[in-house]
Structures are given as C-alpha cells and as structure tokens.
Tab-separated table of C-alpha atoms in Angstrom:
chain	number	residue	atom	x	y	z
A	11	MET	CA	94.426	102.261	110.097
A	12	PHE	CA	96.800	99.315	110.354
A	13	HIS	CA	96.493	95.941	111.922
A	14	HIS	CA	99.499	94.187	112.151
A	15	VAL	CA	99.267	90.090	111.604
A	16	LYS	CA	102.398	88.356	113.022
A	17	SER	CA	102.446	85.531	110.094
A	18	LEU	CA	104.619	86.893	106.925
A	19	GLN	CA	103.120	87.190	103.570
A	20	PHE	CA	105.810	84.910	102.523
A	21	ASN	CA	107.608	82.592	104.635
A	22	ALA	CA	111.086	83.407	105.061
A	23	ARG	CA	113.606	80.518	105.646
A	24	VAL	CA	117.329	80.430	105.956
A	25	SER	CA	119.398	77.507	105.631
A	26	ARG	CA	122.202	78.925	107.718
A	27	PRO	CA	124.014	82.294	108.869
A	28	ASP	CA	125.344	84.323	106.293
A	29	PRO	CA	126.310	87.648	107.838
A	30	ARG	CA	127.875	88.958	104.603
A	31	PHE	CA	124.848	88.153	102.698
A	32	ALA	CA	122.742	89.982	105.482
A	33	ASN	CA	124.807	92.894	104.705
A	34	LEU	CA	124.043	92.847	101.157
A	35	LEU	CA	120.516	92.541	101.695
A	36	LEU	CA	120.391	95.796	103.858
A	37	GLU	CA	119.778	97.413	100.570
A	38	GLN	CA	116.512	96.375	100.489
A	39	PHE	CA	115.793	97.035	104.153
A	40	GLY	CA	117.168	100.620	104.269
A	41	GLY	CA	118.389	101.358	100.705
A	42	GLU	CA	117.322	104.038	98.032
A	43	ASN	CA	115.847	101.300	96.101
A	44	GLY	CA	114.097	99.116	99.055
A	45	GLU	CA	110.954	98.158	100.383
A	46	LEU	CA	110.619	100.702	103.235
A	47	ALA	CA	111.569	103.486	100.257
A	48	ALA	CA	108.778	102.007	98.088
A	49	ALA	CA	106.414	101.692	101.095
A	50	MET	CA	106.755	105.590	102.082
A	51	GLN	CA	106.823	106.543	98.385
A	52	TYR	CA	103.546	105.059	97.491
A	53	PHE	CA	101.924	105.821	101.195
A	54	THR	CA	103.107	109.585	100.532
A	55	GLN	CA	101.442	109.889	96.946
A	56	ALA	CA	98.029	108.387	97.994
A	57	PHE	CA	97.130	111.485	100.131
A	58	GLY	CA	97.421	113.690	97.167
A	59	ALA	CA	95.308	110.952	94.849
A	60	LYS	CA	92.542	110.680	97.107
A	61	MET	CA	90.337	113.622	96.182
A	62	PRO	CA	90.364	113.416	92.613
A	63	HIS	CA	91.138	109.540	92.307
A	64	PRO	CA	89.781	107.536	95.379
A	65	ASP	CA	90.378	104.562	93.245
A	66	LYS	CA	94.002	105.316	92.554
A	67	TYR	CA	94.195	106.237	96.539
A	68	ASP	CA	93.121	102.659	97.419
A	69	MET	CA	95.556	101.108	95.079
A	70	LEU	CA	98.541	103.097	96.273
A	71	MET	CA	97.801	102.350	99.915
A	72	ASP	CA	97.230	98.555	99.354
A	73	ILE	CA	100.498	98.415	97.417
A	74	ALA	CA	102.087	100.597	100.077
A	75	THR	CA	100.774	97.957	102.526
A	76	GLU	CA	102.251	95.168	101.034
A	77	GLU	CA	105.602	96.977	100.645
A	78	PHE	CA	105.588	96.980	104.259
A	79	SER	CA	104.944	93.564	104.602
A	80	HIS	CA	107.880	93.085	102.274
A	81	LEU	CA	109.980	95.193	104.516
A	82	GLU	CA	109.431	92.570	107.411
A	83	ILE	CA	110.212	89.769	105.252
A	84	VAL	CA	113.519	91.317	104.361
A	85	GLY	CA	114.154	92.164	107.752
A	86	ALA	CA	112.968	88.819	109.400
A	87	THR	CA	115.501	87.049	106.446
A	88	ILE	CA	118.596	89.410	107.744
A	89	GLN	CA	117.651	88.598	111.470
A	90	MET	CA	118.165	84.628	110.498
A	91	LEU	CA	121.116	85.335	108.872
A	92	LEU	CA	122.507	87.116	111.653
A	93	LYS	CA	121.796	83.921	113.838
A	94	GLY	CA	124.173	83.341	116.502
A	95	VAL	CA	125.830	87.124	116.463
A	96	ASN	CA	123.220	88.547	119.188
A	97	GLY	CA	123.769	85.366	121.374
A	98	GLU	CA	127.390	85.593	121.193
A	99	LEU	CA	127.597	89.315	121.612
A	100	LYS	CA	125.947	88.371	124.999
A	101	ASP	CA	128.589	86.205	125.777
A	102	ALA	CA	131.465	88.085	124.292
A	103	ALA	CA	133.165	89.204	127.384
A	104	GLU	CA	133.502	85.577	128.487
A	105	GLN	CA	134.290	83.718	125.616
A	106	THR	CA	137.526	83.205	123.406
A	107	ASP	CA	136.588	80.905	120.927
A	108	PHE	CA	133.191	81.798	119.489
A	109	MET	CA	131.011	78.854	117.421
A	110	VAL	CA	131.454	78.360	113.925
A	111	ALA	CA	128.393	79.543	111.867
A	112	MET	CA	129.213	79.384	108.421
A	113	ASN	CA	129.183	75.905	106.853
A	114	GLY	CA	132.095	75.252	104.764
A	115	LYS	CA	134.214	77.744	106.143
A	116	ALA	CA	137.480	77.683	108.119
A	117	ALA	CA	137.336	75.826	111.325
A	118	LYS	CA	138.382	78.680	113.356
A	119	GLU	CA	136.080	81.361	111.478
A	120	SER	CA	133.865	82.797	114.034
A	121	VAL	CA	130.210	84.538	113.502
A	122	ILE	CA	131.447	87.728	115.295
A	123	HIS	CA	134.497	87.858	112.904
A	124	ALA	CA	132.233	87.269	110.090
A	125	ALA	CA	129.217	89.634	111.088
A	126	LEU	CA	132.388	92.360	111.744
A	127	THR	CA	134.029	91.691	108.598
A	128	ALA	CA	131.034	92.166	106.741
A	129	ASN	CA	129.427	95.088	108.525
A	130	PRO	CA	130.988	96.552	111.932
A	131	GLN	CA	127.478	97.665	112.737
A	132	PHE	CA	125.943	94.196	113.198
A	133	PRO	CA	128.092	93.437	116.092
A	134	ILE	CA	128.878	97.127	117.286
A	135	ILE	CA	125.418	99.177	116.931
A	136	THR	CA	122.828	97.204	116.353
A	137	GLY	CA	123.732	94.042	118.271
A	138	GLY	CA	122.999	91.459	115.438
A	139	GLY	CA	120.060	92.988	114.075
A	140	PRO	CA	118.584	94.741	110.847
A	141	THR	CA	118.827	98.623	110.545
A	142	LEU	CA	117.384	101.058	108.468
A	143	ARG	CA	120.949	101.377	106.599
A	144	ASN	CA	122.297	100.366	103.460
A	145	SER	CA	124.962	97.992	102.521
A	146	GLN	CA	127.861	100.923	103.011
A	147	GLY	CA	126.113	101.888	106.629
A	148	ILE	CA	124.409	105.046	104.977
A	149	PRO	CA	121.248	105.724	106.907
A	150	TRP	CA	117.878	105.955	105.145
A	151	CYS	CA	116.991	109.181	103.806
A	152	ALA	CA	113.419	110.546	103.153
A	153	SER	CA	114.976	112.128	99.778
A	154	TYR	CA	114.810	108.719	98.233
A	155	ILE	CA	111.248	109.532	97.966
A	156	HIS	CA	109.347	110.897	94.768
A	157	SER	CA	106.037	112.319	95.257
A	158	ASN	CA	105.178	115.469	92.805
A	159	GLY	CA	101.537	115.790	93.415
A	160	ASP	CA	100.607	114.902	89.996
A	161	LEU	CA	99.251	111.208	89.861
A	162	THR	CA	100.890	110.704	86.533
A	163	VAL	CA	104.303	111.876	87.068
A	164	ASP	CA	103.958	109.679	90.587
A	165	LEU	CA	102.793	106.395	88.552
A	166	ARG	CA	105.828	107.109	85.969
A	167	SER	CA	108.131	107.503	88.996
A	168	ASN	CA	106.577	104.292	90.474
A	169	LEU	CA	107.047	102.142	87.537
A	170	ALA	CA	110.970	103.489	87.524
A	171	SER	CA	111.209	102.346	91.365
A	172	GLU	CA	109.394	99.075	90.495
A	173	SER	CA	112.271	98.366	87.961
A	174	ARG	CA	114.983	99.370	89.895
A	175	ALA	CA	114.032	97.273	92.810
A	176	LYS	CA	113.586	93.875	90.608
A	177	LEU	CA	117.040	94.791	89.224
A	178	VAL	CA	118.375	94.739	92.773
A	179	TYR	CA	116.808	91.569	93.674
A	180	GLU	CA	117.943	89.845	90.612
A	181	HIS	CA	121.411	90.853	91.469
A	182	LEU	CA	121.296	89.604	94.958
A	183	MET	CA	120.132	86.402	93.941
A	184	LYS	CA	123.586	85.891	92.387
A	185	PHE	CA	125.515	86.552	95.575
A	186	THR	CA	123.622	83.614	97.958
A	187	ASP	CA	123.521	79.868	97.236
A	188	ASP	CA	120.829	79.487	99.853
A	189	PRO	CA	117.999	77.836	98.164
A	190	TYR	CA	115.207	79.387	100.632
A	191	VAL	CA	116.872	82.606	100.840
A	192	LYS	CA	116.425	82.494	96.924
A	193	GLU	CA	113.161	81.360	96.776
A	194	THR	CA	112.368	84.381	99.250
A	195	LEU	CA	114.154	86.892	96.615
A	196	SER	CA	112.169	85.182	93.930
A	197	PHE	CA	108.933	86.054	95.427
A	198	LEU	CA	109.718	89.669	96.555
A	199	MET	CA	111.224	90.138	92.844
A	200	THR	CA	108.122	88.952	91.430
A	201	ARG	CA	106.026	90.943	93.211
A	202	GLU	CA	107.670	94.128	91.756
A	203	VAL	CA	107.034	92.850	88.250
A	204	THR	CA	103.104	92.598	89.498
A	205	HIS	CA	103.241	95.988	91.029
A	206	TYR	CA	104.581	97.425	87.645
A	207	LYS	CA	101.832	96.369	85.731
A	208	MET	CA	99.506	97.575	88.231
A	209	PHE	CA	100.827	100.978	87.940
A	210	GLU	CA	101.164	100.906	84.385
A	211	ALA	CA	97.288	99.750	84.167
A	212	ALA	CA	96.254	102.572	86.661
A	213	LEU	CA	98.107	105.183	84.222
A	214	ASP	CA	96.933	104.176	81.348
A	215	SER	CA	93.122	104.606	82.809
A	216	ILE	CA	94.402	108.457	83.189
A	217	GLN	CA	93.545	109.920	79.950
A	218	PRO	CA	95.077	112.325	78.839
A	219	ASN	CA	97.998	111.783	80.772
A	220	PHE	CA	100.561	113.337	78.543
A	221	PRO	CA	102.327	115.528	78.796
A	222	PRO	CA	102.593	115.642	82.742
A	223	GLY	CA	100.972	118.568	84.579
A	224	VAL	CA	98.789	120.942	82.976
A	225	LEU	CA	100.630	123.142	80.441
A	226	GLY	CA	101.381	121.668	76.825
A	227	ALA	CA	104.805	121.825	75.246
A	228	ASP	CA	105.709	125.103	73.292
A	229	PRO	CA	105.447	124.581	69.677
A	230	ARG	CA	108.277	126.784	68.889
A	231	TYR	CA	111.061	124.265	70.516
A	232	LEU	CA	109.139	120.920	70.728
A	233	GLN	CA	110.319	119.044	67.580
A	234	ASN	CA	114.184	119.899	67.384
A	235	VAL	CA	116.619	117.563	68.205
A	236	TYR	CA	119.935	118.727	68.183
A	237	ASN	CA	123.320	117.089	67.115
A	238	LEU	CA	125.608	117.243	70.377
A	239	SER	CA	128.059	114.845	69.861
A	240	ASP	CA	130.413	113.098	67.345
A	241	GLY	CA	128.634	110.456	65.336
A	242	THR	CA	125.296	110.501	66.456
A	243	VAL	CA	122.954	107.757	65.418
A	244	ARG	CA	119.652	108.369	63.925
A	245	GLY	CA	116.938	106.541	65.251
A	246	PRO	CA	112.988	106.808	65.955
A	247	TRP	CA	114.408	109.230	68.788
A	248	ASN	CA	115.592	111.609	66.500
A	249	GLU	CA	113.621	111.090	63.211
A	250	GLY	CA	110.369	110.263	62.464
A	251	GLU	CA	106.973	111.068	63.860
A	252	ILE	CA	107.099	112.278	67.581
A	253	LYS	CA	104.859	109.357	69.014
A	254	GLY	CA	101.190	110.195	69.780
A	255	MET	CA	101.951	114.037	69.119
A	256	GLY	CA	101.126	113.798	65.066
A	257	LYS	CA	104.415	115.919	64.815
A	258	GLU	CA	107.866	115.117	62.887
A	259	PHE	CA	111.245	115.439	64.742
A	260	LYS	CA	113.481	117.972	63.105
A	261	TYR	CA	116.931	116.877	63.344
A	262	VAL	CA	119.467	119.939	63.850
A	263	SER	CA	122.605	118.857	62.651
A	264	ASN	CA	124.710	122.028	63.444
A	265	PRO	CA	123.025	123.181	66.897
A	266	LEU	CA	125.727	126.078	66.909
A	267	GLU	CA	124.930	127.514	63.877
A	268	GLN	CA	120.805	127.289	64.438
A	269	VAL	CA	121.446	129.292	67.672
A	270	GLN	CA	123.392	131.879	66.042
A	271	GLU	CA	121.005	132.092	63.152
A	272	THR	CA	117.817	132.597	65.582
A	273	GLU	CA	119.611	134.850	67.752
A	274	GLY	CA	119.343	132.057	70.547
A	275	GLN	CA	115.908	131.089	69.566
A	276	THR	CA	114.250	134.221	69.536
A	277	ASN	CA	114.053	135.169	66.058
A	278	LEU	CA	112.740	131.968	64.614
A	279	PRO	CA	112.000	131.815	60.847
A	280	GLU	CA	108.770	130.027	61.032
A	281	ASP	CA	105.571	131.621	61.807
A	282	PHE	CA	104.211	129.704	64.967
A	283	SER	CA	101.144	132.226	65.692
A	284	LYS	CA	98.598	129.782	65.135
A	285	GLU	CA	100.165	126.474	67.054
A	286	LEU	CA	100.855	129.142	69.979
A	287	GLU	CA	97.067	130.320	69.887
A	288	ALA	CA	95.779	126.547	69.697
A	289	SER	CA	98.400	125.830	72.382
A	290	LYS	CA	96.964	128.661	74.819
A	291	GLU	CA	93.401	127.578	74.397
A	292	LEU	CA	94.279	123.954	75.096
A	293	ASP	CA	96.253	125.025	78.249
A	294	MET	CA	93.183	127.181	79.258
A	295	GLU	CA	91.011	124.167	78.693
A	296	MET	CA	93.226	121.579	80.821
A	297	SER	CA	93.442	123.884	83.402
A	298	ASP	CA	89.856	124.168	83.793
A	299	ILE	CA	89.466	120.619	83.702
A	300	LYS	CA	92.272	119.679	86.243
A	301	SER	CA	91.104	122.383	88.471
A	302	THR	CA	87.509	121.528	88.246
A	303	GLU	CA	88.268	117.650	88.771
A	304	VAL	CA	90.132	118.596	92.020
A	305	LYS	CA	87.227	121.131	93.425
A	306	ASN	CA	84.272	118.543	92.704
A	307	ALA	CA	86.090	115.901	94.568
A	308	GLU	CA	86.551	118.201	97.752
A	309	PRO	CA	83.524	117.679	100.046
A	310	GLU	CA	81.765	120.608	101.216
A	311	GLY	CA	81.566	121.853	104.827
A	312	VAL	CA	83.730	120.430	107.072
A	313	ALA	CA	86.636	117.978	105.813
A	314	GLN	CA	86.501	114.680	106.723
A	315	TRP	CA	88.947	112.121	105.560
A	316	SER	CA	86.714	108.940	106.403
A	317	ALA	CA	83.121	108.177	106.238
A	318	TYR	CA	82.724	105.531	109.107
A	319	SER	CA	79.184	105.068	107.487
A	320	GLU	CA	80.313	102.758	105.059
A	321	PRO	CA	79.861	99.057	105.378
A	322	ILE	CA	82.959	97.128	106.412
A	323	GLU	CA	83.915	94.362	104.009
A	324	LYS	CA	84.596	90.941	105.277
C-alpha cells in the first residue's frame, strides 16, 4: 500500500527557468538510467525475493519507494525549469512578443522559443511539463528493467544501475550553473551511492552468492583465457589465481592451434573425470538447497501475501 505525502524528500528549488537543462534532466525522468527505471526494477525484483528472502524484499521495496520519491523530485525540478512555458502557451494565440525567461540571454529570446529549441515536445505535446521520455524524445520502455528471478543476479544488476545513475547525475551537474539545481542533483547523486552500498551489503549477506544461479562452472572450460587480439596485456584477469576459486588461469597464447588440437574442445588432453564428478555432486547439492529454500518459504494451504494481524509500526 502506498501513501503519498506531498512534501518532497528533498526540497527542490530552481533559480530561473531553463528549458534546455529541463530537456537534459529528462534522462533521469524517463531515460534508461533514470529514477522510474530504478523504481520499477527494484519493485519488480521484490516479488521474487519475498518468500525466500523477506528481509531483502523489505529492502527492495524501501529503495523502490524512495526511487519513486526521487522521480517526483526530478519531475518537480523539470516543471520549475519550464516555468512560463505553460502560461505562455495558453496565451500564444494572442501574443506576438513573449516574456523573456532566461536571465543573461538576448532580450528578444522568448521562453517558448527556448523550450521549442530544447525539445519541441515541451510546447507541442506536454504543454510545458515533464513526460516519460528521455532527452531525445524516446518513450520510457520496460526493456530498461533487469529482473532475473535470482536475487544475487538482480543485486549485481542493481549495483550497475546505481553506478550508471550516479554517473548521469555527475555529468548533468556540469551543464547547469543554478546553485539550487546543483544542490538537488548532489542529493540525488549521493543517494545512488547509498543504495549501491545497501545492495552491496545485501549481496554479501547471501552466501554462497557465486556463481549466479544453481549450476557450477564446467571445470573443463573454466580456467582457459584466450589471446584473441594482438599485443594482449597480461594481468590479474588472465594470469594467477582465479579469485576465490582456488584455481589458476591458463593462458592460451594460440587459440586456433588449441582448438584444432582438441577438435573444438571435445578431445581434451587432461582427465577431468574427478572434477566433473565433484561438480555434478555440488550441482545436486545446490539444487536441493535452493529448491528447499523456496519451498520452505512458501506457506501451506491458501496463499496469502500479507498477514494483517501483524502490529503496525509507528
């Protein structure tokens, strides 16, 4: 159940209208890395997490709800940056000279012209308000959402999402000199960092959390790293220990020769029978653990999402 409180989580303020920056800010309203995408991603992921991980369900719903509040902050800021557009549109049929809304601009530049230049949809489609599109006018799309049903995978997706969103806010701050807008962007950017650390801690609390899913890696193909470009640089990604796995990387300097000699990896010179057997046993064990975890979390009898007898926290 959602309950809307009209006071913003952060008091968004704007010094003056700026349709051009309003258009850029649409990236965080209806863009791929924006607040709606984050809210819907965490909201969607929460459903699959509730039974086996009720604590993570609570976290995901809390963060999703906060992202909705951030969407409201961004939308309010865009609306204020477009101050004057809506009113002037209502008067556009009668007026020939529109008010100047951009401080420091040429005296004859109008707010309508500025909005039309920044984004034709502002004066033509939205009537001087935000819309769920990005700065290029592309509508928001559900394909932006990553929800895979495996909480460890979802949490890793969320770490990437928060990182991208933080970077977008960082870039946006370069394109406005409004101190109030910068203050709002700084708040939103910082909350991305907080959410990142929350997701990171949640992932660490799930053990084991690697590899993603249930099945382990096939030991026959795990250790090889291939030299597939000229001048390959050696580093911890292709030599030494595979972190946390107790195995070493095997650098294949001539992949073509290796593929030919092994008949496309089907006739390997090494005997992996013991490793394969151990891997099979581990797969069966993990399958049982994961399956039991979910089954034990499912209530018997009639399925019921909420327990209304629980006391209400105040």
